Amino acid sequence: MFTFLKKLSIIILVKFMEKKKDLRIIKTQNLLFTSLIKLMKDKSFEEIKVADICNEAYINRSTFYSHYNDKYELLVDFINELKNNLLSSLEKNENIVNTKDYYIEMIHLLLEHIESKKDIYFSILKSNRSSILIDIIIEVAVKDINKRIEISNIHKGNVPTDILVKFYLGAVTSIIIEWLESKNKYTKKDILNYLDELIPEILV
Amino acid sequence: MFTFLKKLSIIILVKFMEKKKDLRIIKTQNLLFTSLIKLMKDKSFEEIKVADICNEAYINRSTFYSHYNDKYELLVDFINELKNNLLSSLEKNENIVNTKDYYIEMIHLLLEHIESKKDIYFSILKSNRSSILIDIIIEVAVKDINKRIEISNIHKGNVPTDILVKFYLGAVTSIIIEWLESKNKYTKKDILNYLDELIPEILV
DNA sequence: CAACATATTTAACTAAATGTATGATAAACA
DNA sequence: TGTTTATCATACATTTAGTTAAATATGTTG
């Protein structure tokens, strides 16, 4: 119970530090985000101008500059939003005991998150920024994995844990990108089955 | 024999179409390439201006525009150069019979290539463009793998070949990036041993 | 080596996009 | 309701991109 309150207070503190008090700020920020997503469907991020983003969002350009110094800051902010979102999606995974099950369930949650925000992730790929997608998945997944301290002690082989983790996360991410890019070629279930087959029990 | 001549003539035709006859062109192009590499060590690619590249190369800006329409074209040209380079490095791999040996040797050649051009690849990572590195490795490796047609028929499981290939190439690329980013933490031999352990015989 | 072809330089210029500043207006907050 | 502050409208300085044309320098070819 105390832990819960502690958690809550931290969240409130973070929100407070972010200074997102004023509704107007939240409103414009969301408008800028959705504008960015929409534009990234048709253009690469480099081609998108600050003026484009503002026009699409019906927001004055000087307002944009009162929030961000340039479009790259907007992108970083947007990506962090996605990361936090994904991280909390993965939290449902906390009380799975078996390690292999944990990994498969994590990938399951990952795919569900991405499918629920397919527009956004597809826009990221379209805008020629696949490295963003890779960054998001790997960073968030590593954070989640690091919560399960035991893992680092379990693996019996000669391969260091960080290498092991990067190996399989790179593999999974690569498949996810293939899944997104090939649109309707594979279902979410297909991908999950393939990964279940490809990730060995040895990991446990 | 005829096929050989046909191949040769195509190569000659390509070289002719590239119009790289004049030494001056080769010279400036190389200057632009090395200038780009040098700048990417300190700045992200977005931050680098056409004028910066020209100053560093002691080349007039209008000369730049007689070669490329923008800096992105220069980057593409540079990347293609790297791809061709890597592809011919991998050719030593042609007459290996055993499939697992082929993969390990391919990774070996890959690591040797990257180590011999460590400056360049490290610059690419520094300039916040890891997706370039991923593109290069995956595209070239897939080309090389596709030469060995048999592979597509060999795998016994339910996982489609393209998924299988993307899975392990994603994994290997992820490790290579980790290897480069962690500078001196692992030797080339370490990485090769780890990957040898992680890539299953099942593939064969 | 001389004649020719063409790549590079120099310099000026247009257009577009960035980033800043200020006072007026509108909306949120307490 | 009064105060605070985010947004708007506008104007302006600066940077970068990309084009053009004539003079110069450097490779190519017979």
Tab-separated table of C-alpha atoms (C1' of nucleotides) in Angstrom:
chain	number	residue	atom	x	y	z
A	1	MET	CA	0.000	0.000	0.000
A	2	PHE	CA	2.810	2.343	0.883
A	3	THR	CA	4.613	1.310	-2.311
A	4	PHE	CA	1.548	2.266	-4.256
A	5	LEU	CA	1.428	5.730	-2.713
A	6	LYS	CA	5.141	6.165	-3.300
A	7	LYS	CA	4.725	5.241	-6.941
A	8	LEU	CA	1.808	7.612	-7.291
A	9	SER	CA	3.661	10.501	-5.701
A	10	ILE	CA	6.587	9.947	-8.039
A	11	ILE	CA	4.262	10.069	-11.018
A	12	ILE	CA	2.715	13.286	-9.713
A	13	LEU	CA	6.165	14.730	-9.112
A	14	VAL	CA	7.216	13.897	-12.644
A	15	LYS	CA	4.073	15.443	-14.048
A	16	PHE	CA	4.707	18.514	-11.904
A	17	MET	CA	8.294	18.816	-13.051
A	18	GLU	CA	7.148	18.558	-16.635
A	19	LYS	CA	5.098	21.706	-15.969
A	20	LYS	CA	2.189	20.391	-17.971
A	21	LYS	CA	-0.300	22.212	-15.814
A	22	ASP	CA	-1.970	24.399	-18.382
A	23	LEU	CA	-4.538	22.652	-20.554
A	24	ARG	CA	-3.571	24.835	-23.493
A	25	ILE	CA	-0.064	23.411	-23.467
A	26	ILE	CA	-1.296	19.843	-23.487
A	27	LYS	CA	-3.690	20.692	-26.269
A	28	THR	CA	-1.110	22.247	-28.593
A	29	GLN	CA	1.415	19.559	-27.825
A	30	ASN	CA	-1.040	16.859	-28.821
A	31	LEU	CA	-1.945	18.781	-31.959
A	32	LEU	CA	1.732	18.970	-32.863
A	33	PHE	CA	2.180	15.250	-32.257
A	34	THR	CA	-0.735	14.211	-34.436
A	35	SER	CA	0.335	16.681	-37.084
A	36	LEU	CA	3.783	15.156	-37.116
A	37	ILE	CA	2.411	11.627	-37.430
A	38	LYS	CA	0.196	12.632	-40.311
A	39	LEU	CA	3.011	14.352	-42.204
A	40	MET	CA	5.424	11.479	-41.672
A	41	LYS	CA	3.096	9.231	-43.642
A	42	ASP	CA	3.897	11.069	-46.842
A	43	LYS	CA	7.285	12.690	-46.300
A	44	SER	CA	10.607	11.790	-44.779
A	45	PHE	CA	11.258	13.630	-41.528
A	46	GLU	CA	13.968	15.730	-43.214
A	47	GLU	CA	11.509	17.011	-45.788
A	48	ILE	CA	9.019	18.152	-43.163
A	49	LYS	CA	9.334	21.857	-42.318
A	50	VAL	CA	8.368	23.523	-39.052
A	51	ALA	CA	5.832	25.563	-40.997
A	52	ASP	CA	4.251	22.370	-42.364
A	53	ILE	CA	3.799	20.970	-38.880
A	54	CYS	CA	2.200	24.206	-37.687
A	55	ASN	CA	-0.121	24.523	-40.663
A	56	GLU	CA	-1.329	20.962	-40.234
A	57	ALA	CA	-1.931	21.607	-36.529
A	58	TYR	CA	-3.539	25.040	-37.041
A	59	ILE	CA	-0.996	26.496	-34.680
A	60	ASN	CA	1.084	29.619	-35.021
A	61	ARG	CA	4.724	29.093	-35.856
A	62	SER	CA	5.848	31.317	-32.987
A	63	THR	CA	3.859	29.108	-30.640
A	64	PHE	CA	5.856	26.156	-31.903
A	65	TYR	CA	9.093	27.918	-31.018
A	66	SER	CA	7.822	28.685	-27.533
A	67	HIS	CA	7.638	24.916	-27.012
A	68	TYR	CA	10.594	23.552	-28.955
A	69	ASN	CA	13.804	24.960	-30.364
A	70	ASP	CA	13.484	22.908	-33.519
A	71	LYS	CA	11.641	19.987	-35.048
A	72	TYR	CA	14.163	17.521	-33.660
A	73	GLU	CA	13.188	18.431	-30.100
A	74	LEU	CA	9.570	17.789	-31.003
A	75	LEU	CA	10.528	14.385	-32.365
A	76	VAL	CA	12.463	13.473	-29.211
A	77	ASP	CA	9.532	14.537	-27.052
A	78	PHE	CA	7.176	12.467	-29.155
A	79	ILE	CA	9.427	9.425	-28.999
A	80	ASN	CA	9.703	9.675	-25.218
A	81	GLU	CA	5.927	9.715	-25.033
A	82	LEU	CA	5.871	6.501	-27.055
A	83	LYS	CA	8.551	4.920	-24.879
A	84	ASN	CA	6.655	5.652	-21.674
A	85	ASN	CA	3.535	4.289	-23.245
A	86	LEU	CA	5.230	1.074	-24.298
A	87	LEU	CA	6.963	0.669	-20.952
A	88	SER	CA	3.689	0.765	-19.053
A	89	SER	CA	2.176	-1.659	-21.560
A	90	LEU	CA	4.876	-4.147	-20.674
A	91	GLU	CA	4.124	-3.919	-16.961
A	92	LYS	CA	1.349	-6.493	-17.212
A	93	ASN	CA	4.202	-8.911	-17.614
A	94	GLU	CA	5.558	-8.567	-14.085
A	95	ASN	CA	4.426	-11.732	-12.360
A	96	ILE	CA	5.343	-14.395	-14.902
A	97	VAL	CA	7.693	-16.895	-13.321
A	98	ASN	CA	9.072	-18.976	-16.177
A	99	THR	CA	11.675	-17.028	-18.108
A	100	LYS	CA	10.892	-18.250	-21.591
A	101	ASP	CA	7.206	-17.532	-20.974
A	102	TYR	CA	8.196	-14.076	-19.817
A	103	TYR	CA	10.036	-13.373	-23.075
A	104	ILE	CA	7.230	-14.679	-25.243
A	105	GLU	CA	4.662	-12.703	-23.286
A	106	MET	CA	6.846	-9.614	-23.553
A	107	ILE	CA	6.970	-9.972	-27.329
A	108	HIS	CA	3.237	-10.538	-27.299
A	109	LEU	CA	2.665	-7.273	-25.431
A	110	LEU	CA	5.143	-5.561	-27.729
A	111	LEU	CA	3.236	-6.666	-30.816
A	112	GLU	CA	-0.082	-5.649	-29.271
A	113	HIS	CA	1.243	-2.217	-28.449
A	114	ILE	CA	2.582	-1.731	-31.949
A	115	GLU	CA	-0.583	-3.005	-33.575
A	116	SER	CA	-2.677	-0.644	-31.469
A	117	LYS	CA	-0.538	2.230	-32.716
A	118	LYS	CA	0.086	0.850	-36.186
A	119	ASP	CA	-0.465	4.253	-37.800
A	120	ILE	CA	2.270	5.830	-35.750
A	121	TYR	CA	4.837	3.083	-36.179
A	122	PHE	CA	4.123	2.784	-39.857
A	123	SER	CA	4.621	6.517	-40.206
A	124	ILE	CA	7.990	6.230	-38.521
A	125	LEU	CA	9.057	3.574	-41.005
A	126	LYS	CA	7.664	5.519	-43.960
A	127	SER	CA	9.563	8.630	-42.948
A	128	ASN	CA	12.785	6.715	-43.327
A	129	ARG	CA	13.600	6.612	-39.628
A	130	SER	CA	13.648	2.919	-38.797
A	131	SER	CA	16.400	3.549	-36.258
A	132	ILE	CA	13.833	5.298	-34.067
A	133	LEU	CA	11.728	2.175	-33.964
A	134	ILE	CA	14.773	0.085	-33.121
A	135	ASP	CA	15.812	2.496	-30.380
A	136	ILE	CA	12.361	2.484	-28.828
A	137	ILE	CA	11.994	-1.279	-28.760
A	138	ILE	CA	15.496	-2.075	-27.567
A	139	GLU	CA	15.658	0.639	-24.900
A	140	VAL	CA	12.287	-0.170	-23.416
A	141	ALA	CA	12.776	-3.921	-23.595
A	142	VAL	CA	16.189	-3.694	-21.939
A	143	LYS	CA	14.652	-1.606	-19.151
A	144	ASP	CA	11.966	-4.229	-18.640
A	145	ILE	CA	14.434	-7.104	-18.736
A	146	ASN	CA	16.702	-5.427	-16.227
A	147	LYS	CA	13.876	-5.561	-13.703
A	148	ARG	CA	14.273	-9.347	-13.684
A	149	ILE	CA	17.665	-9.382	-12.060
A	150	GLU	CA	17.891	-13.158	-11.963
A	151	ILE	CA	18.405	-13.379	-15.703
A	152	SER	CA	21.961	-12.173	-15.525
A	153	ASN	CA	22.846	-15.184	-13.406
A	154	ILE	CA	20.955	-17.832	-15.277
A	155	HIS	CA	22.641	-18.235	-18.632
A	156	LYS	CA	25.123	-21.119	-18.568
A	157	GLY	CA	27.128	-20.546	-21.774
A	158	ASN	CA	30.144	-18.357	-22.446
A	159	VAL	CA	28.193	-15.502	-23.980
A	160	PRO	CA	27.893	-12.415	-21.737
A	161	THR	CA	24.358	-11.429	-20.790
A	162	ASP	CA	24.402	-8.057	-22.522
A	163	ILE	CA	25.473	-9.695	-25.766
A	164	LEU	CA	22.794	-12.334	-25.372
A	165	VAL	CA	20.105	-9.737	-24.763
A	166	LYS	CA	21.194	-7.565	-27.681
A	167	PHE	CA	21.326	-10.603	-29.944
A	168	TYR	CA	17.731	-11.650	-29.394
A	169	LEU	CA	16.352	-8.124	-29.155
A	170	GLY	CA	18.024	-7.272	-32.457
A	171	ALA	CA	16.513	-10.396	-33.953
A	172	VAL	CA	13.023	-9.662	-32.647
A	173	THR	CA	13.159	-6.029	-33.744
A	174	SER	CA	14.272	-7.056	-37.201
A	175	ILE	CA	11.253	-9.354	-37.503
A	176	ILE	CA	8.904	-6.650	-36.255
A	177	ILE	CA	10.160	-4.272	-38.931
A	178	GLU	CA	9.721	-6.979	-41.552
A	179	TRP	CA	6.205	-7.549	-40.213
A	180	LEU	CA	5.299	-3.857	-40.475
A	181	GLU	CA	6.893	-3.325	-43.871
A	182	SER	CA	5.283	-6.351	-45.488
A	183	LYS	CA	1.882	-4.993	-44.391
A	184	ASN	CA	-0.560	-7.929	-44.523
A	185	LYS	CA	1.815	-10.777	-45.321
A	186	TYR	CA	1.948	-12.074	-41.733
A	187	THR	CA	-0.536	-11.816	-38.867
A	188	LYS	CA	0.461	-10.960	-35.338
A	189	LYS	CA	-0.167	-14.599	-34.438
A	190	ASP	CA	2.154	-15.808	-37.221
A	191	ILE	CA	4.972	-13.617	-35.970
A	192	LEU	CA	4.460	-14.757	-32.403
A	193	ASN	CA	4.603	-18.406	-33.466
A	194	TYR	CA	7.766	-17.889	-35.511
A	195	LEU	CA	9.510	-16.137	-32.635
A	196	ASP	CA	8.355	-18.800	-30.208
A	197	GLU	CA	10.051	-21.352	-32.457
A	198	LEU	CA	13.211	-19.317	-32.951
A	199	ILE	CA	13.891	-18.336	-29.348
A	200	PRO	CA	15.501	-21.334	-27.632
A	201	GLU	CA	14.625	-22.832	-24.263
A	202	ILE	CA	18.315	-22.622	-23.409
A	203	LEU	CA	17.702	-19.017	-22.417
A	204	VAL	CA	15.781	-20.158	-19.368
B	1	MET	CA	31.501	-18.676	-72.170
B	2	PHE	CA	28.914	-16.483	-73.780
B	3	THR	CA	27.407	-15.809	-70.362
B	4	PHE	CA	30.802	-14.658	-69.163
B	5	LEU	CA	31.158	-12.209	-72.046
B	6	LYS	CA	27.634	-10.962	-71.442
B	7	LYS	CA	28.446	-10.367	-67.773
B	8	LEU	CA	31.639	-8.580	-68.690
B	9	SER	CA	29.951	-6.345	-71.205
B	10	ILE	CA	27.354	-5.376	-68.646
B	11	ILE	CA	30.090	-4.461	-66.203
B	12	ILE	CA	31.838	-2.375	-68.836
B	13	LEU	CA	28.548	-0.742	-69.738
B	14	VAL	CA	27.889	0.139	-66.110
B	15	LYS	CA	31.350	1.588	-65.688
B	16	PHE	CA	30.805	3.573	-68.889
B	17	MET	CA	27.442	4.854	-67.721
B	18	GLU	CA	28.993	5.981	-64.463
B	19	LYS	CA	31.160	8.359	-66.538
B	20	LYS	CA	33.954	8.347	-63.997
B	21	LYS	CA	36.579	8.840	-66.655
B	22	ASP	CA	37.939	12.186	-65.647
B	23	LEU	CA	40.474	12.112	-62.834
B	24	ARG	CA	39.216	15.425	-61.537
B	25	ILE	CA	35.814	13.945	-60.832
B	26	ILE	CA	37.250	11.019	-58.932
B	27	LYS	CA	39.448	13.377	-56.969
B	28	THR	CA	36.686	15.716	-55.836
B	29	GLN	CA	34.357	12.841	-55.109
B	30	ASN	CA	36.923	11.221	-52.846
B	31	LEU	CA	37.575	14.548	-51.155
B	32	LEU	CA	33.874	14.923	-50.511
B	33	PHE	CA	33.673	11.402	-49.112
B	34	THR	CA	36.548	11.838	-46.686
B	35	SER	CA	35.248	15.254	-45.715
B	36	LEU	CA	31.874	13.725	-44.911
B	37	ILE	CA	33.434	10.970	-42.813
B	38	LYS	CA	35.469	13.465	-40.851
B	39	LEU	CA	32.500	15.720	-40.123
B	40	MET	CA	30.285	12.825	-39.111
B	41	LYS	CA	32.646	12.055	-36.261
B	42	ASP	CA	31.609	15.226	-34.457
B	43	LYS	CA	28.166	16.121	-35.760
B	44	SER	CA	24.948	14.391	-36.598
B	45	PHE	CA	24.317	14.241	-40.332
B	46	GLU	CA	21.462	16.741	-40.013
B	47	GLU	CA	23.761	19.332	-38.483
B	48	ILE	CA	26.266	19.091	-41.322
B	49	LYS	CA	25.782	21.789	-43.965
B	50	VAL	CA	26.772	21.553	-47.616
B	51	ALA	CA	29.117	24.470	-47.008
B	52	ASP	CA	30.812	22.556	-44.164
B	53	ILE	CA	31.480	19.590	-46.407
B	54	CYS	CA	32.932	21.846	-49.109
B	55	ASN	CA	35.124	23.809	-46.708
B	56	GLU	CA	36.526	20.639	-45.218
B	57	ALA	CA	37.239	19.307	-48.718
B	58	TYR	CA	38.650	22.601	-50.042
B	59	ILE	CA	36.139	22.450	-52.836
B	60	ASN	CA	33.852	25.138	-54.126
B	61	ARG	CA	30.218	24.876	-53.201
B	62	SER	CA	29.080	25.196	-56.798
B	63	THR	CA	31.296	22.247	-57.642
B	64	PHE	CA	29.401	20.251	-55.075
B	65	TYR	CA	26.132	21.080	-56.785
B	66	SER	CA	27.513	20.004	-60.149
B	67	HIS	CA	27.927	16.536	-58.613
B	68	TYR	CA	24.973	16.204	-56.272
B	69	ASN	CA	21.646	17.935	-55.802
B	70	ASP	CA	21.948	17.827	-52.035
B	71	LYS	CA	23.873	16.249	-49.185
B	72	TYR	CA	21.547	13.273	-49.103
B	73	GLU	CA	22.598	12.268	-52.623
B	74	LEU	CA	26.205	12.413	-51.508
B	75	LEU	CA	25.375	10.160	-48.583
B	76	VAL	CA	23.600	7.634	-50.815
B	77	ASP	CA	26.551	7.609	-53.207
B	78	PHE	CA	28.920	7.074	-50.325
B	79	ILE	CA	26.832	4.256	-48.901
B	80	ASN	CA	26.665	2.512	-52.271
B	81	GLU	CA	30.445	2.665	-52.452
B	82	LEU	CA	30.583	0.944	-49.064
B	83	LYS	CA	28.030	-1.662	-50.112
B	84	ASN	CA	29.967	-2.593	-53.248
B	85	ASN	CA	33.110	-2.784	-51.211
B	86	LEU	CA	31.542	-5.083	-48.659
B	87	LEU	CA	29.895	-7.238	-51.300
B	88	SER	CA	33.197	-7.965	-53.001
B	89	SER	CA	34.764	-8.675	-49.608
B	90	LEU	CA	32.199	-11.390	-49.076
B	91	GLU	CA	33.002	-13.075	-52.376
B	92	LYS	CA	35.882	-15.021	-50.851
B	93	ASN	CA	33.128	-17.019	-49.234
B	94	GLU	CA	31.794	-18.634	-52.395
B	95	ASN	CA	33.120	-22.172	-52.258
B	96	ILE	CA	32.306	-23.172	-48.703
B	97	VAL	CA	30.091	-26.255	-48.734
B	98	ASN	CA	28.767	-26.605	-45.194
B	99	THR	CA	26.048	-24.048	-44.521
B	100	LYS	CA	26.849	-23.232	-40.919
B	101	ASP	CA	30.509	-22.785	-41.867
B	102	TYR	CA	29.389	-20.469	-44.631
B	103	TYR	CA	27.464	-18.275	-42.198
B	104	ILE	CA	30.289	-18.125	-39.705
B	105	GLU	CA	32.790	-17.319	-42.426
B	106	MET	CA	30.466	-14.654	-43.771
B	107	ILE	CA	30.289	-13.028	-40.339
B	108	HIS	CA	34.053	-13.329	-40.111
B	109	LEU	CA	34.498	-11.478	-43.417
B	110	LEU	CA	31.905	-8.948	-42.304
B	111	LEU	CA	33.799	-8.200	-39.106
B	112	GLU	CA	37.105	-7.954	-40.986
B	113	HIS	CA	35.625	-5.520	-43.445
B	114	ILE	CA	34.178	-3.354	-40.692
B	115	GLU	CA	37.372	-3.443	-38.664
B	116	SER	CA	39.401	-2.377	-41.692
B	117	LYS	CA	37.080	0.614	-42.069
B	118	LYS	CA	36.443	1.174	-38.394
B	119	ASP	CA	36.784	4.954	-38.748
B	120	ILE	CA	34.034	5.095	-41.312
B	121	TYR	CA	31.611	2.816	-39.519
B	122	PHE	CA	32.225	4.507	-36.219
B	123	SER	CA	31.516	7.864	-37.842
B	124	ILE	CA	28.232	6.535	-39.134
B	125	LEU	CA	27.242	5.494	-35.630
B	126	LYS	CA	28.432	8.788	-34.114
B	127	SER	CA	26.414	10.774	-36.634
B	128	ASN	CA	23.274	9.201	-35.270
B	129	ARG	CA	22.569	7.130	-38.355
B	130	SER	CA	22.750	3.562	-37.142
B	131	SER	CA	20.028	2.625	-39.604
B	132	ILE	CA	22.548	3.125	-42.410
B	133	LEU	CA	24.797	0.504	-40.912
B	134	ILE	CA	21.889	-1.873	-40.528
B	135	ASP	CA	20.786	-1.265	-44.110
B	136	ILE	CA	24.262	-1.901	-45.457
B	137	ILE	CA	24.807	-5.147	-43.585
B	138	ILE	CA	21.365	-6.609	-44.164
B	139	GLU	CA	21.129	-5.675	-47.834
B	140	VAL	CA	24.581	-6.967	-48.717
B	141	ALA	CA	24.244	-10.115	-46.618
B	142	VAL	CA	20.863	-10.927	-48.140
B	143	LYS	CA	22.377	-10.519	-51.620
B	144	ASP	CA	25.168	-12.877	-50.698
B	145	ILE	CA	22.831	-15.418	-49.117
B	146	ASN	CA	20.533	-15.381	-52.133
B	147	LYS	CA	23.408	-16.684	-54.226
B	148	ARG	CA	23.140	-19.917	-52.278
B	149	ILE	CA	19.742	-20.879	-53.598
B	150	GLU	CA	19.661	-24.212	-51.789
B	151	ILE	CA	19.111	-22.512	-48.435
B	152	SER	CA	15.488	-21.729	-49.122
B	153	ASN	CA	14.755	-25.455	-49.397
B	154	ILE	CA	16.757	-26.678	-46.470
B	155	HIS	CA	15.061	-25.351	-43.351
B	156	LYS	CA	12.709	-27.936	-41.869
B	157	GLY	CA	10.673	-25.857	-39.377
B	158	ASN	CA	7.543	-23.779	-39.892
B	159	VAL	CA	9.346	-20.468	-40.088
B	160	PRO	CA	9.539	-18.957	-43.604
B	161	THR	CA	13.026	-18.458	-44.979
B	162	ASP	CA	12.812	-14.683	-45.252
B	163	ILE	CA	11.780	-14.456	-41.603
B	164	LEU	CA	14.574	-16.800	-40.616
B	165	VAL	CA	17.165	-14.765	-42.514
B	166	LYS	CA	15.925	-11.440	-41.141
B	167	PHE	CA	15.921	-12.867	-37.617
B	168	TYR	CA	19.556	-13.893	-37.596
B	169	LEU	CA	20.779	-10.948	-39.646
B	170	GLY	CA	19.022	-8.586	-37.241
B	171	ALA	CA	20.651	-10.411	-34.357
B	172	VAL	CA	24.138	-10.295	-35.900
B	173	THR	CA	23.806	-6.633	-36.836
B	174	SER	CA	22.695	-5.774	-33.335
B	175	ILE	CA	25.804	-7.438	-31.927
B	176	ILE	CA	28.052	-5.666	-34.425
B	177	ILE	CA	26.636	-2.308	-33.352
B	178	GLU	CA	27.165	-3.254	-29.706
B	179	TRP	CA	30.738	-4.251	-30.586
B	180	LEU	CA	31.450	-0.913	-32.281
B	181	GLU	CA	29.772	1.214	-29.640
B	182	SER	CA	31.493	-0.452	-26.711
B	183	LYS	CA	34.826	0.325	-28.382
B	184	ASN	CA	37.401	-1.998	-26.794
B	185	LYS	CA	35.182	-4.136	-24.604
B	186	TYR	CA	35.180	-7.104	-26.991
B	187	THR	CA	37.672	-8.252	-29.594
B	188	LYS	CA	36.696	-9.400	-33.049
B	189	LYS	CA	37.516	-12.949	-31.941
B	190	ASP	CA	35.210	-12.652	-28.916
B	191	ILE	CA	32.312	-11.572	-31.078
B	192	LEU	CA	32.941	-14.363	-33.543
B	193	ASN	CA	32.946	-16.936	-30.744
B	194	TYR	CA	29.745	-15.599	-29.236
B	195	LEU	CA	27.957	-15.676	-32.573
B	196	ASP	CA	29.263	-19.152	-33.284
B	197	GLU	CA	27.657	-20.244	-30.024
B	198	LEU	CA	24.391	-18.397	-30.634
B	199	ILE	CA	23.723	-19.452	-34.213
B	200	PRO	CA	22.270	-22.973	-34.126
B	201	GLU	CA	23.275	-25.942	-36.267
B	202	ILE	CA	19.581	-26.372	-37.059
B	203	LEU	CA	20.069	-23.796	-39.766
B	204	VAL	CA	22.084	-26.290	-41.769
C	1	DC	C1'	52.838	18.701	-77.526
C	2	DA	C1'	48.943	21.187	-79.065
C	3	DA	C1'	44.007	21.469	-79.438
C	4	DC	C1'	40.056	20.356	-77.399
C	5	DA	C1'	36.817	19.212	-73.843
C	6	DT	C1'	35.211	19.728	-69.482
C	7	DA	C1'	35.712	20.286	-64.379
C	8	DT	C1'	36.434	23.809	-61.114
C	9	DT	C1'	36.385	28.495	-59.434
C	10	DT	C1'	34.458	32.988	-58.516
C	11	DA	C1'	30.801	35.819	-57.600
C	12	DA	C1'	26.289	37.391	-57.590
C	13	DC	C1'	21.583	36.354	-56.817
C	14	DT	C1'	16.781	34.307	-55.596
C	15	DA	C1'	14.100	31.748	-52.703
C	16	DA	C1'	13.063	29.322	-48.699
C	17	DA	C1'	13.353	28.242	-44.032
C	18	DT	C1'	15.079	29.239	-39.434
C	19	DG	C1'	14.871	31.551	-35.344
C	20	DT	C1'	13.794	35.901	-32.516
C	21	DA	C1'	11.123	39.756	-30.611
C	22	DT	C1'	6.956	42.406	-29.285
C	23	DG	C1'	2.441	43.938	-28.305
C	24	DA	C1'	-2.380	42.476	-28.617
C	25	DT	C1'	-5.783	38.863	-27.763
C	26	DA	C1'	-7.745	34.825	-25.787
C	27	DA	C1'	-8.028	31.166	-22.573
C	28	DA	C1'	-7.027	28.838	-18.266
C	29	DC	C1'	-6.400	29.137	-13.331
C	30	DA	C1'	-7.138	30.191	-8.372
D	1	DT	C1'	-13.635	38.030	-11.208
D	2	DG	C1'	-9.020	39.334	-11.508
D	3	DT	C1'	-4.585	37.490	-12.593
D	4	DT	C1'	-1.615	34.804	-15.119
D	5	DT	C1'	0.089	33.058	-19.190
D	6	DA	C1'	-0.342	30.685	-23.643
D	7	DT	C1'	-1.371	31.792	-28.223
D	8	DC	C1'	-1.642	34.856	-32.174
D	9	DA	C1'	-0.191	38.228	-35.630
D	10	DT	C1'	3.378	40.540	-37.527
D	11	DA	C1'	7.732	41.970	-38.713
D	12	DC	C1'	12.584	41.275	-39.083
D	13	DA	C1'	17.471	39.426	-39.228
D	14	DT	C1'	20.053	35.435	-40.517
D	15	DT	C1'	21.217	31.202	-42.472
D	16	DT	C1'	21.145	27.779	-45.910
D	17	DA	C1'	19.904	26.054	-50.222
D	18	DG	C1'	20.137	25.924	-54.911
D	19	DT	C1'	20.950	28.406	-59.683
D	20	DT	C1'	23.449	30.816	-63.159
D	21	DA	C1'	27.256	32.710	-66.097
D	22	DA	C1'	31.854	33.868	-67.320
D	23	DA	C1'	36.763	33.116	-66.414
D	24	DT	C1'	40.242	29.829	-65.243
D	25	DA	C1'	42.514	25.471	-64.619
D	26	DT	C1'	43.195	20.788	-65.563
D	27	DG	C1'	42.598	16.437	-67.763
D	28	DT	C1'	41.992	13.892	-72.329
D	29	DT	C1'	42.928	12.782	-77.008
D	30	DG	C1'	44.946	12.745	-81.586
